Coordinates of C-alpha atoms in Angstrom, one line a residue:
X134 CA -23.4 19.0 59.3
X135 CA -20.4 20.2 57.2
X136 CA -17.6 22.0 59.1
X137 CA -17.2 25.7 58.6
X138 CA -14.4 26.5 56.2
X139 CA -11.2 27.9 57.8
X140 CA -8.9 30.8 57.0
X141 CA -5.6 29.9 55.2
X142 CA -3.5 30.7 58.3
X143 CA -5.5 28.1 60.3
X144 CA -4.6 25.2 58.0
X145 CA -1.7 22.9 59.2
X146 CA 1.4 22.9 56.9
X147 CA 1.1 19.2 56.1
X148 CA -2.0 19.9 54.1
X149 CA -0.4 22.7 52.1
X150 CA 2.0 22.6 49.1
X151 CA 5.5 24.1 49.4
X152 CA 6.2 26.8 46.9
X153 CA 9.6 27.3 48.4
X154 CA 10.5 24.4 46.1
X155 CA 10.5 27.2 43.3
X156 CA 11.9 30.1 45.4
X157 CA 12.9 29.8 49.0
X158 CA 11.8 33.4 49.7
X159 CA 10.0 36.3 48.1
X160 CA 13.3 38.2 48.1
X161 CA 14.9 35.3 46.0
X162 CA 12.0 35.6 43.6
X163 CA 12.4 39.3 43.2
X164 CA 16.1 38.9 42.6
X165 CA 15.2 36.5 39.8
X166 CA 12.7 39.1 38.4
X167 CA 15.6 41.6 38.3
X168 CA 17.7 39.1 36.4
X169 CA 14.9 38.7 34.0
X170 CA 14.8 42.3 33.2
X171 CA 18.6 42.4 32.7
X172 CA 18.5 39.5 30.3
X173 CA 15.6 41.0 28.4
X174 CA 17.7 44.3 28.0
X175 CA 20.6 42.1 26.8
X176 CA 18.5 40.4 24.2
X177 CA 17.2 43.8 23.0
X178 CA 20.7 45.2 22.7
X179 CA 22.2 42.3 20.9
X180 CA 19.4 41.2 18.6
X181 CA 16.8 43.8 17.9
X182 CA 16.9 44.7 14.2
X183 CA 19.5 41.8 13.6
X184 CA 17.4 38.7 13.2
X185 CA 17.9 38.4 9.4
X186 CA 20.1 35.3 9.4
X187 CA 19.8 31.8 10.8
X188 CA 22.8 32.1 13.2
X189 CA 21.4 35.2 14.9
X190 CA 18.0 33.6 15.1
X191 CA 19.2 30.5 16.8
X192 CA 21.5 32.3 19.2
X193 CA 18.7 34.7 20.2
X194 CA 16.3 31.8 20.8
X195 CA 18.7 30.1 23.3
X196 CA 18.6 33.3 25.4
X197 CA 14.9 33.7 24.9
X198 CA 14.2 30.3 26.1
X199 CA 16.3 30.9 29.3
X200 CA 14.2 34.0 29.9
X201 CA 10.9 32.2 29.3
X202 CA 11.9 29.5 31.8
X203 CA 12.6 32.2 34.4
X204 CA 9.3 33.9 33.8
X205 CA 7.5 30.6 34.0
X206 CA 9.0 29.9 37.4
X207 CA 8.4 33.5 38.8
X208 CA 4.9 33.8 37.6
X209 CA 4.1 30.2 38.8
X210 CA 5.4 31.1 42.3
X211 CA 3.3 34.2 42.7
X212 CA 0.1 32.9 41.0
X213 CA 0.2 29.7 42.9
X214 CA 0.4 31.6 46.2
X215 CA -2.7 33.6 45.1
X216 CA -4.7 30.6 44.0
X217 CA -4.8 29.1 47.5
X218 CA -6.2 32.3 49.0
X219 CA -7.8 35.1 46.9
X220 CA -8.4 37.0 50.1
X221 CA -4.6 37.6 50.7
X222 CA -4.0 41.1 49.7
X223 CA -0.2 40.9 50.1
X224 CA 0.2 37.9 47.7
X225 CA -2.2 39.5 45.2
X226 CA -0.1 42.7 45.2
X227 CA 3.1 40.8 44.7
X228 CA 1.5 38.8 41.8
X229 CA 0.2 42.1 40.2
X230 CA 3.8 43.6 40.3
X231 CA 5.2 40.4 38.7
X232 CA 2.5 40.2 36.1
X233 CA 3.0 43.9 35.0
X234 CA 6.8 43.3 34.8
X235 CA 6.8 40.2 32.7
X236 CA 4.0 41.5 30.4
X237 CA 6.2 44.5 29.7
X238 CA 9.2 42.3 29.2
X239 CA 7.3 40.0 26.7
X240 CA 5.9 43.1 24.9
X241 CA 9.3 44.6 24.5
X242 CA 10.6 41.3 23.1
X243 CA 7.7 40.8 20.7
X244 CA 10.1 42.0 18.0
X245 CA 11.7 38.4 18.1
X246 CA 8.7 36.6 16.5
X247 CA 8.0 39.6 14.2
X248 CA 11.6 39.7 12.8
X249 CA 11.7 36.0 12.5
X250 CA 8.4 35.9 10.6
X251 CA 9.7 38.7 8.2
X252 CA 12.8 36.6 7.4
X253 CA 12.8 34.8 4.1
X254 CA 11.6 31.2 3.9
X255 CA 15.1 30.2 3.0
X256 CA 16.5 31.7 6.2
X257 CA 13.8 30.2 8.3
X258 CA 14.4 26.8 6.8
X259 CA 18.0 27.1 7.6
X260 CA 17.3 28.3 11.2
X261 CA 14.9 25.3 11.7
X262 CA 17.7 22.9 10.5
X263 CA 20.3 24.5 12.8
X264 CA 18.2 25.1 15.9
X265 CA 19.0 22.9 19.0
X266 CA 16.0 24.0 21.1
X267 CA 13.3 25.6 18.9
X268 CA 12.5 23.7 15.7
X269 CA 8.8 23.4 16.4
X270 CA 8.6 27.0 17.6
X271 CA 10.1 28.2 14.4
X272 CA 7.8 25.9 12.2
X273 CA 4.8 27.4 14.1
X274 CA 6.0 31.0 13.4
X275 CA 6.2 30.1 9.7
X276 CA 2.6 28.6 9.7
X277 CA 1.3 31.7 11.6
X278 CA 2.8 34.1 9.1
X279 CA -0.6 34.9 7.3
X280 CA -2.1 35.9 10.7
X281 CA 0.8 38.1 12.0
X282 CA 0.3 41.8 12.2
X283 CA 2.9 44.6 12.0
X284 CA 5.7 44.6 14.6
X285 CA 4.2 47.8 16.1
X286 CA 0.7 46.2 16.4
X287 CA 2.1 42.9 17.8
X288 CA 4.0 44.9 20.4
X289 CA 0.8 46.9 21.4
X290 CA -1.3 43.7 21.6
X291 CA 1.5 42.2 23.8
X292 CA 1.4 45.3 26.1
X293 CA -2.4 44.8 26.4
X294 CA -2.3 41.2 27.3
X295 CA -3.1 41.9 31.0
X296 CA -6.2 44.0 29.8
X297 CA -7.2 41.0 27.7
X298 CA -7.0 38.6 30.7
X299 CA -8.9 41.1 32.9
X300 CA -12.3 39.4 32.4
X301 CA -10.9 36.1 33.8
X302 CA -9.3 37.9 36.7
X303 CA -12.6 39.7 37.5
X304 CA -14.5 36.4 37.2
X305 CA -12.2 34.8 39.8
X306 CA -12.5 37.7 42.1
X307 CA -16.3 37.7 41.8
X308 CA -16.4 34.0 42.4
X309 CA -13.8 33.5 45.1
X310 CA -13.6 36.8 47.0
X311 CA -16.9 38.7 46.5
X312 CA -19.3 35.9 46.6
X313 CA -20.3 35.2 50.2
X314 CA -22.7 32.4 50.8
X315 CA -25.3 32.4 53.6
X316 CA -26.0 29.4 55.8
X317 CA -29.0 27.4 54.7
X318 CA -31.7 25.4 56.5
X319 CA -32.5 21.8 56.1
X320 CA -34.0 19.2 58.4
X321 CA -34.3 21.8 61.1
X322 CA -30.6 22.6 61.1
X323 CA -28.4 25.3 59.8
X324 CA -25.7 24.4 57.4
X325 CA -22.6 26.5 56.3
X326 CA -22.2 27.1 52.6
X327 CA -19.3 28.1 50.4
X328 CA -18.2 27.4 46.8
X329 CA -15.9 24.6 47.9
X330 CA -18.4 23.1 50.3
X331 CA -21.1 22.9 47.6
X332 CA -18.8 21.6 44.8
X333 CA -16.8 19.2 47.0
X334 CA -19.4 18.1 49.6
X335 CA -23.1 19.0 49.2
X336 CA -23.4 18.0 45.5
X337 CA -22.4 14.4 46.6
X338 CA -24.2 14.2 49.9
X339 CA -26.6 11.3 50.2
X340 CA -29.1 13.2 52.3
X341 CA -31.7 14.4 49.6
X342 CA -33.2 17.2 51.6
X343 CA -29.8 18.7 52.5
X344 CA -28.4 18.2 49.0
X345 CA -31.4 19.9 47.3
X346 CA -31.5 22.8 49.9
X347 CA -27.8 23.3 49.3
X348 CA -28.4 23.4 45.5
X349 CA -31.2 26.0 46.0
X350 CA -29.1 28.2 48.3
X351 CA -26.0 27.9 46.1
X352 CA -27.7 28.7 42.8
X353 CA -29.7 31.5 44.5
X354 CA -26.4 33.2 45.4
X355 CA -25.1 32.6 41.8
X356 CA -28.2 34.4 40.5
X357 CA -27.3 37.6 42.6
X358 CA -24.0 37.8 40.5
X359 CA -25.5 36.7 37.1
X360 CA -25.3 40.0 35.4
X361 CA -21.8 40.8 36.6
X362 CA -20.6 37.4 35.5
X363 CA -22.3 37.7 32.1
X364 CA -20.7 41.1 31.6
X365 CA -17.3 39.6 32.4
X366 CA -17.8 36.6 30.0
X367 CA -19.3 38.8 27.3
X368 CA -16.3 41.1 27.4
X369 CA -14.0 38.1 27.1
X370 CA -15.7 36.5 24.0
X371 CA -16.1 39.9 22.3
X372 CA -12.4 40.4 22.7
X373 CA -11.6 37.0 21.2
X374 CA -13.8 37.9 18.3
X375 CA -12.0 41.2 17.7
X376 CA -8.6 39.4 17.8
X377 CA -9.9 36.7 15.4
X378 CA -10.9 39.4 12.9
X379 CA -7.6 41.3 13.3
X380 CA -5.7 38.2 12.5
X381 CA -7.8 37.3 9.5
X382 CA -9.7 34.2 10.8
X383 CA -13.1 33.3 9.3
X384 CA -14.5 32.6 12.9
X385 CA -13.5 32.9 16.4
X386 CA -13.7 29.1 16.7
X387 CA -11.1 28.7 13.9
X388 CA -8.9 31.3 15.6
X389 CA -9.0 29.4 18.9
X390 CA -8.4 26.0 17.2
X391 CA -5.5 27.2 15.2
X392 CA -2.8 27.0 18.0
X393 CA -4.3 23.7 19.2
X394 CA -3.4 22.3 15.7
X395 CA -7.0 20.7 15.6
X396 CA -9.4 20.8 12.6
X397 CA -12.9 22.1 12.9
X398 CA -14.1 18.6 12.0
X399 CA -12.2 17.0 15.0
X400 CA -13.7 19.7 17.3
X401 CA -17.3 19.3 16.1
X402 CA -17.1 15.5 16.0
X403 CA -16.5 15.4 19.8
X404 CA -19.5 17.5 20.6
X405 CA -22.0 16.2 18.0
X406 CA -21.3 12.4 18.5
X407 CA -21.3 12.6 22.3
X408 CA -24.5 14.6 22.4
X409 CA -26.3 12.1 20.2
X410 CA -24.7 8.8 21.1
X411 CA -23.8 9.0 24.8
X412 CA -27.0 10.6 25.9
X413 CA -29.0 7.4 25.9
X414 CA -26.4 5.7 28.1
X415 CA -26.3 8.5 30.6
X416 CA -30.1 8.7 30.8
X417 CA -30.0 5.0 31.7
X418 CA -27.4 5.7 34.4
X419 CA -29.5 8.5 35.8
X420 CA -32.5 6.1 36.2
X421 CA -30.1 3.6 37.9
X422 CA -29.1 6.4 40.4
X423 CA -32.8 7.2 41.0
X424 CA -33.7 3.7 41.7
X425 CA -30.6 2.9 43.9
X426 CA -31.3 6.0 46.0
X427 CA -35.1 5.5 46.2
X428 CA -35.8 8.9 44.8
X429 CA -39.4 9.8 43.7
X430 CA -37.9 11.8 40.9
X431 CA -34.5 12.3 39.5
X432 CA -33.5 16.0 39.4
X433 CA -30.4 17.9 38.2
X434 CA -29.5 18.4 41.8
X435 CA -29.2 14.6 42.2
X436 CA -26.8 13.8 39.3
X437 CA -23.6 13.6 41.4
X438 CA -24.8 11.2 44.1
X439 CA -23.3 7.8 44.4
X440 CA -25.0 4.6 43.2
X441 CA -24.5 2.9 46.5
X442 CA -24.9 5.6 49.2
X443 CA -24.2 3.1 52.0
X444 CA -20.9 1.9 50.5
X445 CA -18.7 4.9 50.2
X446 CA -15.6 4.2 52.4
X447 CA -13.6 7.1 53.8
X448 CA -10.0 7.4 52.4
X449 CA -7.4 9.3 54.3
X450 CA -4.5 11.1 52.6
X451 CA -2.1 8.4 53.8
X452 CA -4.4 5.7 52.4
X453 CA -4.6 7.5 49.1
X454 CA -0.8 7.3 48.9
X455 CA -0.9 3.4 49.0
X456 CA -3.7 3.3 46.4
X457 CA -2.1 5.6 43.9
X458 CA 1.5 4.2 44.2
X459 CA 0.1 0.6 43.8
X460 CA -2.5 1.4 41.2
X461 CA -0.1 3.3 38.9
X462 CA 2.8 0.8 39.4
X463 CA 2.3 -0.4 35.8
X464 CA 3.9 2.9 34.7
X465 CA 7.3 1.7 36.1
X466 CA 9.7 2.5 38.9
X467 CA 10.7 6.1 37.7
X468 CA 7.0 7.1 37.6
X469 CA 6.5 5.5 41.0
X470 CA 9.4 7.5 42.5
X471 CA 7.8 10.7 41.1
X472 CA 4.5 9.8 43.0
X473 CA 6.4 9.3 46.2
X474 CA 8.2 12.6 45.8
X475 CA 5.0 14.3 45.3
X476 CA 3.6 13.3 48.7
X477 CA 7.0 13.5 50.5
X478 CA 8.0 16.9 49.3
X479 CA 4.6 18.6 49.4
X480 CA 3.7 19.1 45.8
X481 CA 0.0 18.8 46.8
X482 CA -2.3 21.3 48.4
X483 CA -5.0 19.2 50.2
X484 CA -6.6 22.0 52.2
X485 CA -10.0 23.5 52.3
X486 CA -9.9 27.2 53.2
X487 CA -11.7 30.4 52.4
X488 CA -10.6 32.0 49.1
X489 CA -9.0 28.9 47.7
X490 CA -9.6 28.2 44.0
X491 CA -12.2 25.5 43.4
X492 CA -11.8 22.3 41.5
X493 CA -8.3 20.9 40.9
X494 CA -5.3 21.7 38.7
X495 CA -1.6 20.9 38.2
X496 CA 1.0 23.5 37.4
X497 CA 4.3 22.3 36.2
X498 CA 7.0 25.2 36.0
X499 CA 9.8 24.1 33.7
X500 CA 12.8 22.8 35.7
X501 CA 10.7 22.7 39.0
X502 CA 8.3 20.2 40.6
X503 CA 4.7 20.1 39.8
X504 CA 2.1 21.7 42.1
X505 CA -1.3 20.1 42.5
X506 CA -4.3 21.9 44.0
X507 CA -7.5 20.1 45.2
X508 CA -9.7 20.0 48.3
X509 CA -9.5 16.7 50.2
X510 CA -12.9 15.3 51.4
X511 CA -11.8 11.7 52.3
X512 CA -13.7 10.2 49.4
X513 CA -12.6 7.8 46.7
X514 CA -13.5 10.4 44.2
X515 CA -10.6 12.5 45.7
X516 CA -8.3 9.6 45.0
X517 CA -9.4 9.6 41.3
X518 CA -8.9 13.5 41.2
X519 CA -5.5 13.2 42.7
X520 CA -4.5 10.4 40.3
X521 CA -5.7 12.7 37.5
X522 CA -3.6 15.6 38.5
X523 CA -0.6 13.4 39.2
X524 CA -1.1 12.3 35.5
X525 CA -0.4 15.9 34.5
X526 CA 2.6 15.9 36.8
X527 CA 3.9 12.7 35.2
X528 CA 3.4 14.0 31.7
X529 CA 5.4 17.2 32.3
X530 CA 7.9 15.2 34.4
X531 CA 8.7 13.3 31.3
X532 CA 8.4 16.0 28.6
X533 CA 10.2 18.7 30.6
X534 CA 13.2 16.4 30.9
X535 CA 13.1 15.4 27.2
X536 CA 12.3 18.6 25.5
X537 CA 13.3 22.2 25.4
X538 CA 10.9 24.7 27.1
X539 CA 9.5 25.6 23.7
X540 CA 8.6 22.0 23.0
X541 CA 6.5 21.4 26.1
X542 CA 3.5 23.5 25.0
X543 CA 1.1 20.6 24.4
X544 CA -2.1 21.0 22.5
X545 CA -5.3 21.2 24.6
X546 CA -6.7 18.4 22.5
X547 CA -4.3 15.9 24.1
X548 CA -3.2 17.5 27.3
X549 CA -5.9 15.7 29.4
X550 CA -5.0 12.3 28.1
X551 CA -2.2 11.6 30.6
X552 CA -4.4 12.6 33.4
X553 CA -7.5 10.7 32.5
X554 CA -5.7 7.6 31.7
X555 CA -4.5 7.5 35.4
X556 CA -8.1 7.5 36.5
X557 CA -8.8 4.5 34.3
X558 CA -5.6 2.6 35.4
X559 CA -6.7 3.2 39.0
X560 CA -10.2 1.8 38.3
X561 CA -8.6 -1.3 36.7
X562 CA -6.3 -1.8 39.6
X563 CA -9.2 -1.6 42.1
X564 CA -11.3 -4.0 40.1
X565 CA -8.4 -6.5 40.0
X566 CA -7.6 -6.0 43.8
X567 CA -11.1 -7.1 44.7
X568 CA -12.3 -9.0 41.8
X569 CA -14.4 -11.5 43.8
X570 CA -16.4 -8.8 45.6
X571 CA -19.3 -8.0 43.4
X572 CA -20.5 -5.0 45.4
X573 CA -17.0 -3.6 45.3
X574 CA -16.8 -4.1 41.6
X575 CA -20.1 -2.3 41.1
X576 CA -18.9 0.5 43.3
X577 CA -15.7 0.9 41.2
X578 CA -17.6 0.7 38.0
X579 CA -20.0 3.4 39.3
X580 CA -17.0 5.6 40.3
X581 CA -15.7 5.3 36.7
X582 CA -19.0 6.7 35.4
X583 CA -19.6 9.2 38.2
X584 CA -16.0 10.5 38.4
X585 CA -14.0 9.9 35.2
X586 CA -16.6 9.7 32.4
X587 CA -19.3 11.9 33.9
X588 CA -16.8 14.8 34.6
X589 CA -15.1 14.5 31.3
X590 CA -17.6 13.2 28.9
X591 CA -20.7 14.9 30.4
X592 CA -20.0 17.9 32.6
X593 CA -17.2 19.4 30.3
X594 CA -18.8 18.2 27.1
X595 CA -22.1 20.0 28.0
X596 CA -20.1 23.1 28.7
X597 CA -18.4 22.7 25.3
X598 CA -21.8 22.3 23.5
X599 CA -22.9 25.5 25.2
X600 CA -19.7 27.3 24.4
X601 CA -19.9 26.5 20.7
X602 CA -23.5 28.0 20.6
X603 CA -22.2 31.2 22.3
X604 CA -19.4 31.6 19.8
X605 CA -21.8 31.0 16.9
X606 CA -23.8 34.1 18.1
X607 CA -20.6 36.1 18.7
X608 CA -19.5 35.3 15.1
X609 CA -22.8 36.8 13.9
X610 CA -22.2 39.9 15.9
X611 CA -25.0 39.1 18.4
X612 CA -25.0 40.0 22.0
X613 CA -24.8 37.3 24.7
X614 CA -26.6 38.8 27.8
X615 CA -27.2 36.7 30.8
X616 CA -30.7 35.7 29.7
X617 CA -29.3 34.3 26.4
X618 CA -26.6 32.5 28.2
X619 CA -29.2 30.9 30.5
X620 CA -31.4 29.9 27.6
X621 CA -28.5 28.3 25.7
X622 CA -27.3 26.3 28.7
X623 CA -30.8 25.1 29.6
X624 CA -31.3 24.1 26.0
X625 CA -28.2 21.9 26.0
X626 CA -29.2 20.2 29.3
X627 CA -32.7 19.5 27.8
X628 CA -31.3 18.0 24.7
X629 CA -28.9 15.7 26.5
X630 CA -31.0 14.5 29.5
X631 CA -34.5 14.5 27.8
X632 CA -37.2 13.5 30.2
X633 CA -34.8 11.3 32.3
X634 CA -33.9 14.2 34.6
X635 CA -36.0 17.1 35.9
X636 CA -34.1 20.3 35.4
X637 CA -34.1 22.0 38.8
X638 CA -34.6 25.7 38.8
X639 CA -31.2 27.4 38.7
X640 CA -29.5 24.7 36.6
X641 CA -29.3 27.2 33.7
X642 CA -26.8 29.1 35.7
X643 CA -24.2 26.3 35.7
X644 CA -22.3 28.3 33.0
X645 CA -21.3 30.6 35.8
X646 CA -19.2 27.9 37.5
X647 CA -16.7 27.2 34.7
X648 CA -13.3 29.1 34.5
X649 CA -12.4 27.1 31.4
X650 CA -14.5 29.5 29.3
X651 CA -11.8 32.0 29.8
X652 CA -9.1 29.7 28.4
X653 CA -10.2 29.4 24.8
X654 CA -11.7 26.1 23.6
X655 CA -10.8 23.9 26.5
X656 CA -13.9 22.2 27.7
X657 CA -14.3 19.9 24.7
X658 CA -10.7 18.7 25.0
X659 CA -11.5 16.7 28.1
X660 CA -13.5 14.2 26.1
X661 CA -11.0 14.3 23.2
X662 CA -8.2 13.4 25.6
X663 CA -10.2 10.8 27.4
X664 CA -11.0 9.1 24.1
X665 CA -7.3 8.7 23.5
X666 CA -6.8 7.6 27.1
X667 CA -9.5 5.0 27.0
X668 CA -8.0 3.4 23.8
X669 CA -4.6 3.5 25.3
X670 CA -5.8 1.9 28.5
X671 CA -7.5 -0.9 26.5
X672 CA -4.2 -1.4 24.6
X673 CA -2.3 -1.7 27.9
X674 CA -4.8 -4.2 29.2
X675 CA -4.6 -6.3 26.0
X676 CA -0.8 -5.8 25.1
X677 CA 0.9 -5.2 28.3
X678 CA 4.5 -3.7 28.5
X679 CA 4.8 -2.8 24.8
X680 CA 1.7 -0.5 25.0
X681 CA 3.1 1.0 28.3
X682 CA 6.4 1.7 26.5
X683 CA 4.6 3.4 23.6
X684 CA 2.7 5.6 26.1
X685 CA 5.8 6.6 28.0
X686 CA 7.5 7.7 24.7
X687 CA 4.4 9.6 23.8
X688 CA 4.4 11.4 27.2
X689 CA 8.0 12.5 26.5
X690 CA 7.2 13.9 23.0
X691 CA 5.8 17.1 24.2
X692 CA 4.7 19.3 21.4
X693 CA 7.2 17.8 18.9
X694 CA 4.1 16.0 17.5
X695 CA 0.7 17.4 16.8
X696 CA -2.5 15.9 18.3
X697 CA -2.9 13.4 15.4
X698 CA 0.8 12.4 15.8
X699 CA 0.5 12.2 19.6
X700 CA -2.4 9.8 19.4
X701 CA -0.7 7.7 16.5
X702 CA 2.5 7.3 18.8
X703 CA 0.2 5.8 21.5
X704 CA -1.5 3.6 18.8
X705 CA -4.7 5.5 18.4
X706 CA -6.3 6.9 15.2
X707 CA -8.3 10.2 15.8
X708 CA -8.7 11.0 12.2
X709 CA -12.1 9.1 12.1
X710 CA -14.9 8.6 14.5
X711 CA -14.0 5.0 15.3
X712 CA -12.0 5.7 18.5
X713 CA -14.8 8.0 19.9
X714 CA -17.6 5.6 19.1
X715 CA -15.7 2.7 20.6
X716 CA -15.2 4.8 23.8
X717 CA -18.9 5.6 23.9
X718 CA -19.7 1.9 23.6
X719 CA -17.2 1.2 26.4
X720 CA -19.0 3.6 28.6
X721 CA -22.3 2.0 27.7
X722 CA -20.8 -1.5 28.6
X723 CA -19.9 -0.3 32.1
X724 CA -23.4 1.1 32.7
X725 CA -24.9 -2.3 31.4
X726 CA -22.6 -4.2 33.8
X727 CA -23.6 -1.9 36.7
X728 CA -27.3 -2.7 35.9
X729 CA -26.6 -6.5 35.9
X730 CA -24.6 -6.3 39.2
X731 CA -27.5 -4.3 40.7

């Protein structure tokens, strides 16, 4: 039986991250917030109404970058403290104060982009030439000119940014604070249930009766909040649609892709090819899971079980350190030192506690260490998750040192490549380490499918296919009530899994579990990034150090290159479907080898 989830104050410090690496105390953070306000007033006094020449623009952007770095650090400090315990009223109060303050600051400073955009193209060209920290930022302002509104409107929209983000905040509150799960019965025993226990434990548990009973109880509770969550999501997508119209975009999808610097063709390719070409491979894998686990039928509730349930060794946090440092040693000594520092200096929050955000993420405030959230369950899947998040840390470790703060805003299309390649490199390391052990090799191959590719090429891709259908309705002006969202999600699952998987009642509510829907078009980008990562990993395997060197240069490039340029630096062409089809074939080859080894 799973252990009941603890309160945050019951968790030992060695399992928690250390946000004093950003600010030693709350008082130090509040002092920095006062400095932010003073700097903002200085910028207003010195530059408002005066950004008509290249010199003034460049000088202003040096100070603006300094302010942005301070806001990044302050907001990271308070939001990270909230993310580990949404039931902590004091941290939520502090975060709200900070959020209100910096939103007002940024609204008051919205004149900077408006005045720069109003400058002549000659002045902008001169500013781009002279700028020491904001060339790409200025180029982006120039490109965005047709979609910019009047300075007064831009300031009003900036002031309303907290209102625009309210649906996401309400979603997180609903999910992590309001939703309380009852114990459930299975095999004559009572079992505790929470969001974290389900997503990090019960979905993977080998006991079929417990797993399916947990699924039924979990989705039963989701159903109780279905209409509230649909209202939150519906408000969010309608807001995006209104903003896309205000900014003169043909569709909400075009509006959301613009800042990613991605074409509609690149976006649609990811979804369409994977839905068509990957589905047969994954149906085959589902059948292998069914056979290996002696299941009479394969259901949606069974898709995250392991291929070899008797061979799933426990991994401690200390053991994970050895695995990760050895497995990623190909990235060189500097990267290795960063990995050691992450463990030694408490960048990582391993804890499981009530109110903690689910899943995993990495936050990298400029000029400070990265902060990684996950829930440790002593599985090899946790090692892959941690390697993934450390990939984000390694990416921003490189580009934060090489680029200005303005040039670290990497497109969603590629931002998951540095993380997913770490999962692939870990798998290659594990296969090499035990190359004569066929059972171990099969286990690693299965981990690649069930962890890396299932998560990024299936879970998030199906979410992306669903999201695209929602936006199509929104573009037509149609409503998206809970029943419609359920129908769309179930339809996507039916199309992908066919008759290989029985869709358990409640599966249509899976859309309620994903916070990425409140972050624009994010879900599809996992498969786009992993496509690049797969091709780079194959280059590293075939070419060695030269491919590693190319990759390290790519990581340091930040947003000075667009997604096509990022991939090209790493030796990958994403302008055609070749890289994606090759990656799908690679996934298929792993499944074929698993079948042979079985």
